CSV table of C-alpha atoms in Angstrom, one decimal:
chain,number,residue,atom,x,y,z
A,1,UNK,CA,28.1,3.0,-109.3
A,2,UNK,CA,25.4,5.1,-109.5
A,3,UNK,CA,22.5,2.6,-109.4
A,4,UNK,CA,24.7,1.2,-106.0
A,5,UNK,CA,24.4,5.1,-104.1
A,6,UNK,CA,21.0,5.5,-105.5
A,7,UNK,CA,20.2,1.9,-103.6
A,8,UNK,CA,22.1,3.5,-100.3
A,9,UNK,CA,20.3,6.6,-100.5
A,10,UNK,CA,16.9,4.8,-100.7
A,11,UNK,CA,18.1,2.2,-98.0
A,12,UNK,CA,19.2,4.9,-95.9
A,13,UNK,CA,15.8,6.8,-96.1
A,14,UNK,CA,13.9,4.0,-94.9
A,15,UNK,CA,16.0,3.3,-92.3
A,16,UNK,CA,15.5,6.8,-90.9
A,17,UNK,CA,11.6,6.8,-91.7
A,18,UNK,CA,11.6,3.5,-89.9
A,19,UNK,CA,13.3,5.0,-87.2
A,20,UNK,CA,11.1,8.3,-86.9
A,21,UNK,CA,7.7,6.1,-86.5
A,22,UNK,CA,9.5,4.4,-83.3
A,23,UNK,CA,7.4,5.7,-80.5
A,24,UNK,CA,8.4,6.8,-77.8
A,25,UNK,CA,7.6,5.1,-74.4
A,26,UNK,CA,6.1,7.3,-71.8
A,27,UNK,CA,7.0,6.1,-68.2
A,28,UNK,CA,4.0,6.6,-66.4
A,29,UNK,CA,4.0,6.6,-62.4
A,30,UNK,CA,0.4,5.5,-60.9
A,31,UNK,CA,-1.3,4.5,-58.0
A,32,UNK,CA,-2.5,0.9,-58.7
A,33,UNK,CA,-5.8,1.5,-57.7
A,34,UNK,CA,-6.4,5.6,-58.2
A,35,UNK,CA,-8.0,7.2,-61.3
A,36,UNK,CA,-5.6,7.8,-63.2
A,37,UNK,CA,-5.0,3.7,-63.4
A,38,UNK,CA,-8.9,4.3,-64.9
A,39,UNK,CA,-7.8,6.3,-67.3
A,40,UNK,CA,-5.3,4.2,-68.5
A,41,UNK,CA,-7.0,0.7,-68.3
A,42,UNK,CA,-9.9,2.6,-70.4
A,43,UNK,CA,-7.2,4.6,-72.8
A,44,UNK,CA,-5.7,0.9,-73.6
A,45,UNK,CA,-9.0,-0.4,-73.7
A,46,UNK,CA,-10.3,2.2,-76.4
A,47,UNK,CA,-7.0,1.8,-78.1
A,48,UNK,CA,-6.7,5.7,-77.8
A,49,UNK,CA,-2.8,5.3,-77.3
A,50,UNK,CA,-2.9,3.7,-81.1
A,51,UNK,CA,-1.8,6.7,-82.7
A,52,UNK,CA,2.0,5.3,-82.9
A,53,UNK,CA,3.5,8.6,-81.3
A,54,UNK,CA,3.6,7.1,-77.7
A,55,UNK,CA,3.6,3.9,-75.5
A,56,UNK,CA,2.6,3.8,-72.0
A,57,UNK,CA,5.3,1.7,-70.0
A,58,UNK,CA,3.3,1.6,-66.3
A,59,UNK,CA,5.3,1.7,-62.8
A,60,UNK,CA,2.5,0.9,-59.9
A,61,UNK,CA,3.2,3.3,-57.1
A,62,UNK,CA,2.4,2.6,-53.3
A,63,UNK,CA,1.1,6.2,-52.4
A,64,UNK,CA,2.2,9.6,-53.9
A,65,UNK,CA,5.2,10.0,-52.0
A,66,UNK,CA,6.6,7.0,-54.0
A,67,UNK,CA,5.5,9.1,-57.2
A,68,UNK,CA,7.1,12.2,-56.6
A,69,UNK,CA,10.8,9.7,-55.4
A,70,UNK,CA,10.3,7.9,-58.7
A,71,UNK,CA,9.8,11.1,-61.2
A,72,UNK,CA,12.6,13.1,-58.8
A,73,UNK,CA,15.5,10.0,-59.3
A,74,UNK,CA,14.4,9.6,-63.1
A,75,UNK,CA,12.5,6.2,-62.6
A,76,UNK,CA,9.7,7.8,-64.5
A,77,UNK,CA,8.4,10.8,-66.7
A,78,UNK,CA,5.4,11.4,-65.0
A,79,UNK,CA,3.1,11.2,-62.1
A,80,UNK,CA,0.3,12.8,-60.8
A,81,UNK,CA,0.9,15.2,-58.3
A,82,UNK,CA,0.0,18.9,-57.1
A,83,UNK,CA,1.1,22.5,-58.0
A,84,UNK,CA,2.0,23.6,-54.7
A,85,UNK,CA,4.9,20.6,-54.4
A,86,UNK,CA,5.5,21.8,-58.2
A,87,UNK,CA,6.4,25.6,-57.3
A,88,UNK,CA,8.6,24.5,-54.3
A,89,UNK,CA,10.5,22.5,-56.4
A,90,UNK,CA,11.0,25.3,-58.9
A,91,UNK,CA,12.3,27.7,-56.3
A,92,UNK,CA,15.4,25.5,-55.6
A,93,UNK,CA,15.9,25.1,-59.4
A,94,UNK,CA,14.0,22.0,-60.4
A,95,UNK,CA,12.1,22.3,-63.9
A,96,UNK,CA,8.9,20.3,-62.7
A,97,UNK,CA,6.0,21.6,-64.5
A,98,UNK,CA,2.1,21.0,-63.7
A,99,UNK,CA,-0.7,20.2,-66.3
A,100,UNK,CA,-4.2,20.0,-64.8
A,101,UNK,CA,-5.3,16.3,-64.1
A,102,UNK,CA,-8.6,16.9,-62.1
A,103,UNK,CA,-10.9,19.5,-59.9
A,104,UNK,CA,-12.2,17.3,-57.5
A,105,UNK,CA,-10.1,17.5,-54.1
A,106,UNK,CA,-12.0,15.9,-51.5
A,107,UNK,CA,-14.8,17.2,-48.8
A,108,UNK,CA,-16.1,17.9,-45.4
A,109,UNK,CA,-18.3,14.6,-44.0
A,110,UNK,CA,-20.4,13.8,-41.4
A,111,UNK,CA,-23.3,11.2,-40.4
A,112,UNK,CA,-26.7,11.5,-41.6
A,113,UNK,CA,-28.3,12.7,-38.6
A,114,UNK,CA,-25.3,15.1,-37.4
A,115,UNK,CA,-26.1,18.5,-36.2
A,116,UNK,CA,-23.2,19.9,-37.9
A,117,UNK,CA,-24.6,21.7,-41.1
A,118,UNK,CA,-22.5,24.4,-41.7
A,119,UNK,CA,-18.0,25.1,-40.7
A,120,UNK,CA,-19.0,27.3,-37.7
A,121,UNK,CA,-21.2,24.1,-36.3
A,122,UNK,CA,-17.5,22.3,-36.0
A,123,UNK,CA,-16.9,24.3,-32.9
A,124,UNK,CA,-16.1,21.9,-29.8
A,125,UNK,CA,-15.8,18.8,-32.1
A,126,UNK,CA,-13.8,16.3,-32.9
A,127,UNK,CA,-13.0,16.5,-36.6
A,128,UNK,CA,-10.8,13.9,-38.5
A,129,UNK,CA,-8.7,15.4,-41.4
A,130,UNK,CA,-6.7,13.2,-43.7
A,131,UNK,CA,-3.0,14.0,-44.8
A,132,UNK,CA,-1.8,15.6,-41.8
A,133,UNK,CA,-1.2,19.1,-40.3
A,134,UNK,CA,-0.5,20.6,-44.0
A,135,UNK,CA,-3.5,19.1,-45.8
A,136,UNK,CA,-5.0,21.9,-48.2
A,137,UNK,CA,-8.4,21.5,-47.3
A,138,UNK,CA,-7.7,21.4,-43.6
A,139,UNK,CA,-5.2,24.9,-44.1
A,140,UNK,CA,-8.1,26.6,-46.2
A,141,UNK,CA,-10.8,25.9,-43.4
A,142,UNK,CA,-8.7,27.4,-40.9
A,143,UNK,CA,-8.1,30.0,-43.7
A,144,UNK,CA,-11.7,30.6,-43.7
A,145,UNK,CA,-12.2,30.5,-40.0
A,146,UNK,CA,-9.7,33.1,-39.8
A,147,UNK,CA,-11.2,35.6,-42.6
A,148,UNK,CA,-15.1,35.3,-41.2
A,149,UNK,CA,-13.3,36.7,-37.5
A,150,UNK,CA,-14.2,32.8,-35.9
A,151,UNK,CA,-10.7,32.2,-35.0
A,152,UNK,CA,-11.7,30.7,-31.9
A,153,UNK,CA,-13.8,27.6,-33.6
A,154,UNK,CA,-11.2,26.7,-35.0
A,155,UNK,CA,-8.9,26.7,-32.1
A,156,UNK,CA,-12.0,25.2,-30.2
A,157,UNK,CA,-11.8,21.7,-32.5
A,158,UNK,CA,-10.3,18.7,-31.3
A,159,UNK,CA,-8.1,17.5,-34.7
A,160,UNK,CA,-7.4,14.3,-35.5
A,161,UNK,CA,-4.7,13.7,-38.4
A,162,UNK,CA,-4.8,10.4,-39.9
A,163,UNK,CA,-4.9,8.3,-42.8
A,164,UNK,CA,-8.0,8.0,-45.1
A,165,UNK,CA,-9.1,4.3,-44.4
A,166,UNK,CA,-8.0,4.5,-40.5
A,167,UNK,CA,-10.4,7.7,-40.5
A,168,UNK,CA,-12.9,6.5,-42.3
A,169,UNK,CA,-13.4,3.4,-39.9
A,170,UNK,CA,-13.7,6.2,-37.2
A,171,UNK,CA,-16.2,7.5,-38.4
A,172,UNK,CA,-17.8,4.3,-38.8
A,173,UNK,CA,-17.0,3.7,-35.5
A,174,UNK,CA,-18.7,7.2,-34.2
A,175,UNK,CA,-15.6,8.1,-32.6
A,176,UNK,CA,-15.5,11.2,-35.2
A,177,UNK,CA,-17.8,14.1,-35.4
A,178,UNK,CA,-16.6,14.8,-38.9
A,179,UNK,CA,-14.0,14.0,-41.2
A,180,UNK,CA,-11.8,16.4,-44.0
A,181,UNK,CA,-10.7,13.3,-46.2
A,182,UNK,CA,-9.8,12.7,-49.8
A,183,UNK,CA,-12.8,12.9,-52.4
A,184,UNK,CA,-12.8,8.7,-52.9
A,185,UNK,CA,-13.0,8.3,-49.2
A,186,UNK,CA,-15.9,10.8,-49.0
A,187,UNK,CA,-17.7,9.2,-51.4
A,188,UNK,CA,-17.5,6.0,-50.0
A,189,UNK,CA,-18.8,7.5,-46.8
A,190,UNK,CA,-21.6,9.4,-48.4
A,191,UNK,CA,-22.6,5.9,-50.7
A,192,UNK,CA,-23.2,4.2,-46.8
A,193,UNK,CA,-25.3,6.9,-45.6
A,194,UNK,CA,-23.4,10.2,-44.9
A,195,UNK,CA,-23.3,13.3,-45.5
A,196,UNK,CA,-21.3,16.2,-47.3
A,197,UNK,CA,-21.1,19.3,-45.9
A,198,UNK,CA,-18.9,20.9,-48.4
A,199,UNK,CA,-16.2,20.1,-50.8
A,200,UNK,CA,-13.1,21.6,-51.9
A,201,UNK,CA,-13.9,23.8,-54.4
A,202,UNK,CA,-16.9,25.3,-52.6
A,203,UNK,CA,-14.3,25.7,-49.6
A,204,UNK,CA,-12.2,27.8,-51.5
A,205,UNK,CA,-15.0,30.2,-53.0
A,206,UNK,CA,-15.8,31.0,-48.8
A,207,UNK,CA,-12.7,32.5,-49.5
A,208,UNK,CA,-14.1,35.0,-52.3
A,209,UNK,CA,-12.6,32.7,-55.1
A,210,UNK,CA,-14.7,32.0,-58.4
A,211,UNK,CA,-12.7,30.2,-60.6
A,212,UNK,CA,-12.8,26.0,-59.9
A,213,UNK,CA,-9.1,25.2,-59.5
A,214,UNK,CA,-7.5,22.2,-60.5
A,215,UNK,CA,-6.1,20.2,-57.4
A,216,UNK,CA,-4.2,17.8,-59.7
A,217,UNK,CA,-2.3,17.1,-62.6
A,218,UNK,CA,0.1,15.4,-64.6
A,219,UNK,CA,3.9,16.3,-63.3
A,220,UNK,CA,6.4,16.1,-65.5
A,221,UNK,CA,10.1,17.9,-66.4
A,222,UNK,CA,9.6,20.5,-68.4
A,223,UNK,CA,12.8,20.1,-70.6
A,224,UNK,CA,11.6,16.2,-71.1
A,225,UNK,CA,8.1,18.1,-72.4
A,226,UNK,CA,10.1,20.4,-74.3
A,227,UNK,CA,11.4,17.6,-76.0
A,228,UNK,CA,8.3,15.4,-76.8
A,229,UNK,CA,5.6,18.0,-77.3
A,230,UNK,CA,3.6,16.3,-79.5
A,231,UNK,CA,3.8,12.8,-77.8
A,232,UNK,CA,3.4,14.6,-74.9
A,233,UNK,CA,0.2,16.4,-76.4
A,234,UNK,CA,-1.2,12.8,-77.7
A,235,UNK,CA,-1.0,11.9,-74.3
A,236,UNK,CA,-3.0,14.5,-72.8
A,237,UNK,CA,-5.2,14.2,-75.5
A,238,UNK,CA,-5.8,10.4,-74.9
A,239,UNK,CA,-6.3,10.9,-71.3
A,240,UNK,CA,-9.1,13.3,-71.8
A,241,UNK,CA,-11.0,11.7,-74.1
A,242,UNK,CA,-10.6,8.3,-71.7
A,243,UNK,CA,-12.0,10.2,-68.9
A,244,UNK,CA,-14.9,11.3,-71.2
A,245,UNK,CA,-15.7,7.9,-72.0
A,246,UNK,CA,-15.6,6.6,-68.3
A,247,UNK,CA,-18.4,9.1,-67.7
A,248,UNK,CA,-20.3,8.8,-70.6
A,249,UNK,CA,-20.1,4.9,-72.0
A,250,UNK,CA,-21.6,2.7,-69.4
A,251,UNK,CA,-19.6,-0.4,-70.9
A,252,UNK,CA,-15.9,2.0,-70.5
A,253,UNK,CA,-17.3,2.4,-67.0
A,254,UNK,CA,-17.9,-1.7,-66.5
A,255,UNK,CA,-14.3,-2.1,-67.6
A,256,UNK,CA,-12.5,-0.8,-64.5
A,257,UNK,CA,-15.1,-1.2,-61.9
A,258,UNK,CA,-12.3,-3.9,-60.3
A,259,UNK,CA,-10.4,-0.7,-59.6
A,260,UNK,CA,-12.9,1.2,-57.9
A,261,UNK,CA,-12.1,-1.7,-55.2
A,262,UNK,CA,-15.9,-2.3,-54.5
A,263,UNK,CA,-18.6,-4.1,-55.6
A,264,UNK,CA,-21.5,-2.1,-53.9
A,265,UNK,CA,-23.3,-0.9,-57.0
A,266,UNK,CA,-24.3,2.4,-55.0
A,267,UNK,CA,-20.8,3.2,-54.0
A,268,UNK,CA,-19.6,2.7,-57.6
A,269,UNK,CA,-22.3,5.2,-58.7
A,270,UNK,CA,-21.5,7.9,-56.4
A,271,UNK,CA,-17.6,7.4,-57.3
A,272,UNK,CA,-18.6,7.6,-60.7
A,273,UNK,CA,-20.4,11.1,-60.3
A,274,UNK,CA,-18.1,12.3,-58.1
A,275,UNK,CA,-15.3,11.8,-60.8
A,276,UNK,CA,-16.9,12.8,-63.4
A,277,UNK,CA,-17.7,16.1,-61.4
A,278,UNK,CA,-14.0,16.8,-61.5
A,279,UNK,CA,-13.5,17.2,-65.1
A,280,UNK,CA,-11.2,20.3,-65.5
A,281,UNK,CA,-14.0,22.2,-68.1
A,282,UNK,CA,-11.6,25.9,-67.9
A,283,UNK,CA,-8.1,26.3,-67.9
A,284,UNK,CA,-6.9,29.8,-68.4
A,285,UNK,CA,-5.3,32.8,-67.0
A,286,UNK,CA,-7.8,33.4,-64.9
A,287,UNK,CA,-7.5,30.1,-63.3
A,288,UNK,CA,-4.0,30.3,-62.6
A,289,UNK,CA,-4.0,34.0,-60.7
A,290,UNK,CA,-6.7,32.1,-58.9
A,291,UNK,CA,-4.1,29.1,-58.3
A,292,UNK,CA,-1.7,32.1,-57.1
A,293,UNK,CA,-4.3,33.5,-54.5
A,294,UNK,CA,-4.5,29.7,-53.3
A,295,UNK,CA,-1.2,29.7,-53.0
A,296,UNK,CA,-0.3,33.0,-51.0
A,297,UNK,CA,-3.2,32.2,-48.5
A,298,UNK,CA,-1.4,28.4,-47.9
A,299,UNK,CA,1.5,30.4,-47.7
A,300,UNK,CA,0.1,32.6,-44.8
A,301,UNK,CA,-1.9,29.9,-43.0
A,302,UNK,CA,0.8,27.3,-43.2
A,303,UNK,CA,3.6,29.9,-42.1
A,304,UNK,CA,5.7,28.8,-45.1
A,305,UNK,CA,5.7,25.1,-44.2
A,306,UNK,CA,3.5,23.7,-47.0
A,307,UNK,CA,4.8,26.2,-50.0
A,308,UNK,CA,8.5,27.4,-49.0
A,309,UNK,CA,9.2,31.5,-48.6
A,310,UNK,CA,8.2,32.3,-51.9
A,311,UNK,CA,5.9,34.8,-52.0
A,312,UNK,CA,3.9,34.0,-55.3
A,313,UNK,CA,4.1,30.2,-57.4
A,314,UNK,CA,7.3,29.9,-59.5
A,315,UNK,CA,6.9,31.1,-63.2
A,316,UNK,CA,6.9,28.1,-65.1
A,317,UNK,CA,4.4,26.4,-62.6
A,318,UNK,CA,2.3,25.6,-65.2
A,319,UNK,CA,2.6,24.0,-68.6
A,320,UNK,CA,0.9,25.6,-71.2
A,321,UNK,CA,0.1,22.8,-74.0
A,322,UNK,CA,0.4,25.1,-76.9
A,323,UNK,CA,4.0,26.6,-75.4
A,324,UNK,CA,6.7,27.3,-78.0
């Protein structure tokens, strides 16, 4: 009898050990062809997700807005998406929480030969700007028209809200003076030719803000985080050191170059650059009150319409990796 529990206990204990070393699939929402599909073609590649804590099941998304429907109705556990949709989600109770993904966030373009070198040269023209009336980087340079007492430039400038590609052409086209578009777009714009004026991050420092900001990052529930943190950690981890091989190893960069969706050799250098430019190198407290200071000037500019009535992000906004 004894010889037959000792045998159950030692049956049962490998069971359970067997059980334990499972891993647990992360659902990961992506754009087909964006970055973060980099990543994870170069994080399979390098076997980085080897580790047996996780496995990446991938759900292609059409466009962001698909992301944020697919993570909201449980399709998947996370996406990539910004902190400002994070926040407003918190104030009606969601437990969406935001770790930093990347710094770039896209830039101010305009031909070669343009007489536009500076924001106040925009007065009178006809400036493209991707994403629509409530695009960050169009909110912040009205933001900064307003704080520099040049109110009426911006009122002065003809807008045209589009998408990326349609504005792109336009510009192509010369029916555009300038163009506010996504990072990717601009440097596919400045690979033929053109030229930036200024990006994001030097946007928001017109604004008397230091600290480079991250514009994405993963989104995910925080009670799902809670609940993985070391899986969710390995992740993180994995992605990190993917995107430091995609700008360090020329053969991890080779890998994806189908994804970059070109096969000029110049425009897949400045994508490269540009990318690797937005490595998020700080993430701290001082970074996040910067984040807040973002956030109450979108507030302000964008009369509540982008961020909700809240007067400062959601506590919580931010996952801290380390988090008990």
């Amino acid at each position: 009898m004894k010889k037959q529990l000792h045998f159950f206990w030692l049956g049962l204990l490998f069971s359970l050990n067997s059980f334990a070393a499972e891993p647990v699939i992360i659902r990961l929402g992506i754009l087909e062809f964006g970055t973060a599909a980099w990543e994870v073609q170069t994080l399979q590649s390098a076997k980085l997700d080897e580790s047996g804590k996780f496995e990446l099941a991938i759900h292609p998304l059409a466009n962001p807005e698909a992301g944020k429907i697919a993570l909201q109705s449980g399709a998947v556990d996370i996406i990539v998406s910004d902190w400002i949709w994070v926040s407003k989600l918190r104030s009606t109770g969601a437990d969406y929480t935001f770790y930093p993904y990347s710094n770039v966030s896209g830039g101010l373009v305009v031909t070669e030969n343009s007489p536009i070198k500076t924001l106040n040269d925009l007065k009178d023209k006809r400036l493209g700007i991707a994403g629509g009336e409530l695009d960050k980087n169009g909110l912040l340079m009205q933001a900064a028209f307003q704080q520099q007492g040049n109110s009426e430039i911006a009122s002065s400038i003809e807008k045209v809200y589009g998408a990326p590609p349609l504005l792109n052409q336009q510009m192509l086209n010369n029916r555009l003076d300038a163009v506010m578009t996504y990072w990717h777009f601009a440097a596919k714009l400045e690979a033929q030719g053109y030229r930036q004026i200024i990006d994001g991050q030097a946007l928001i420092k017109t604004l008397g803000i230091e600290e480079e900001v991250p514009a994405l990052g993963y989104v995910f529930k925080q009670s799902w985080a809670e609940q993985h943190k070391q899986v969710l950690t390995g992740f993180l981890q994995a992605a990190r050191q993917a995107r430091a091989l995609l700008c360090e190893s020329d053969e991890a960069w080779q890998k994806i170059l189908p994804l970059t969706q070109t096969d000029d050799t110049h425009t897949q250098s400045v994508l490269r650059k540009r990318y690797c430019e937005g490595a998020v190198k700080q993430w701290g407290d001082p970074e996040k009150n910067a984040a807040n200071r973002i956030y109450r000037i979108l507030k302000t500019v964008s009369h509540n319409k982008l961020t909700g009535k809240d007067d400062n992000l959601q506590p919580g906004t931010f996952w801290a990796i380390d988090q008990e």
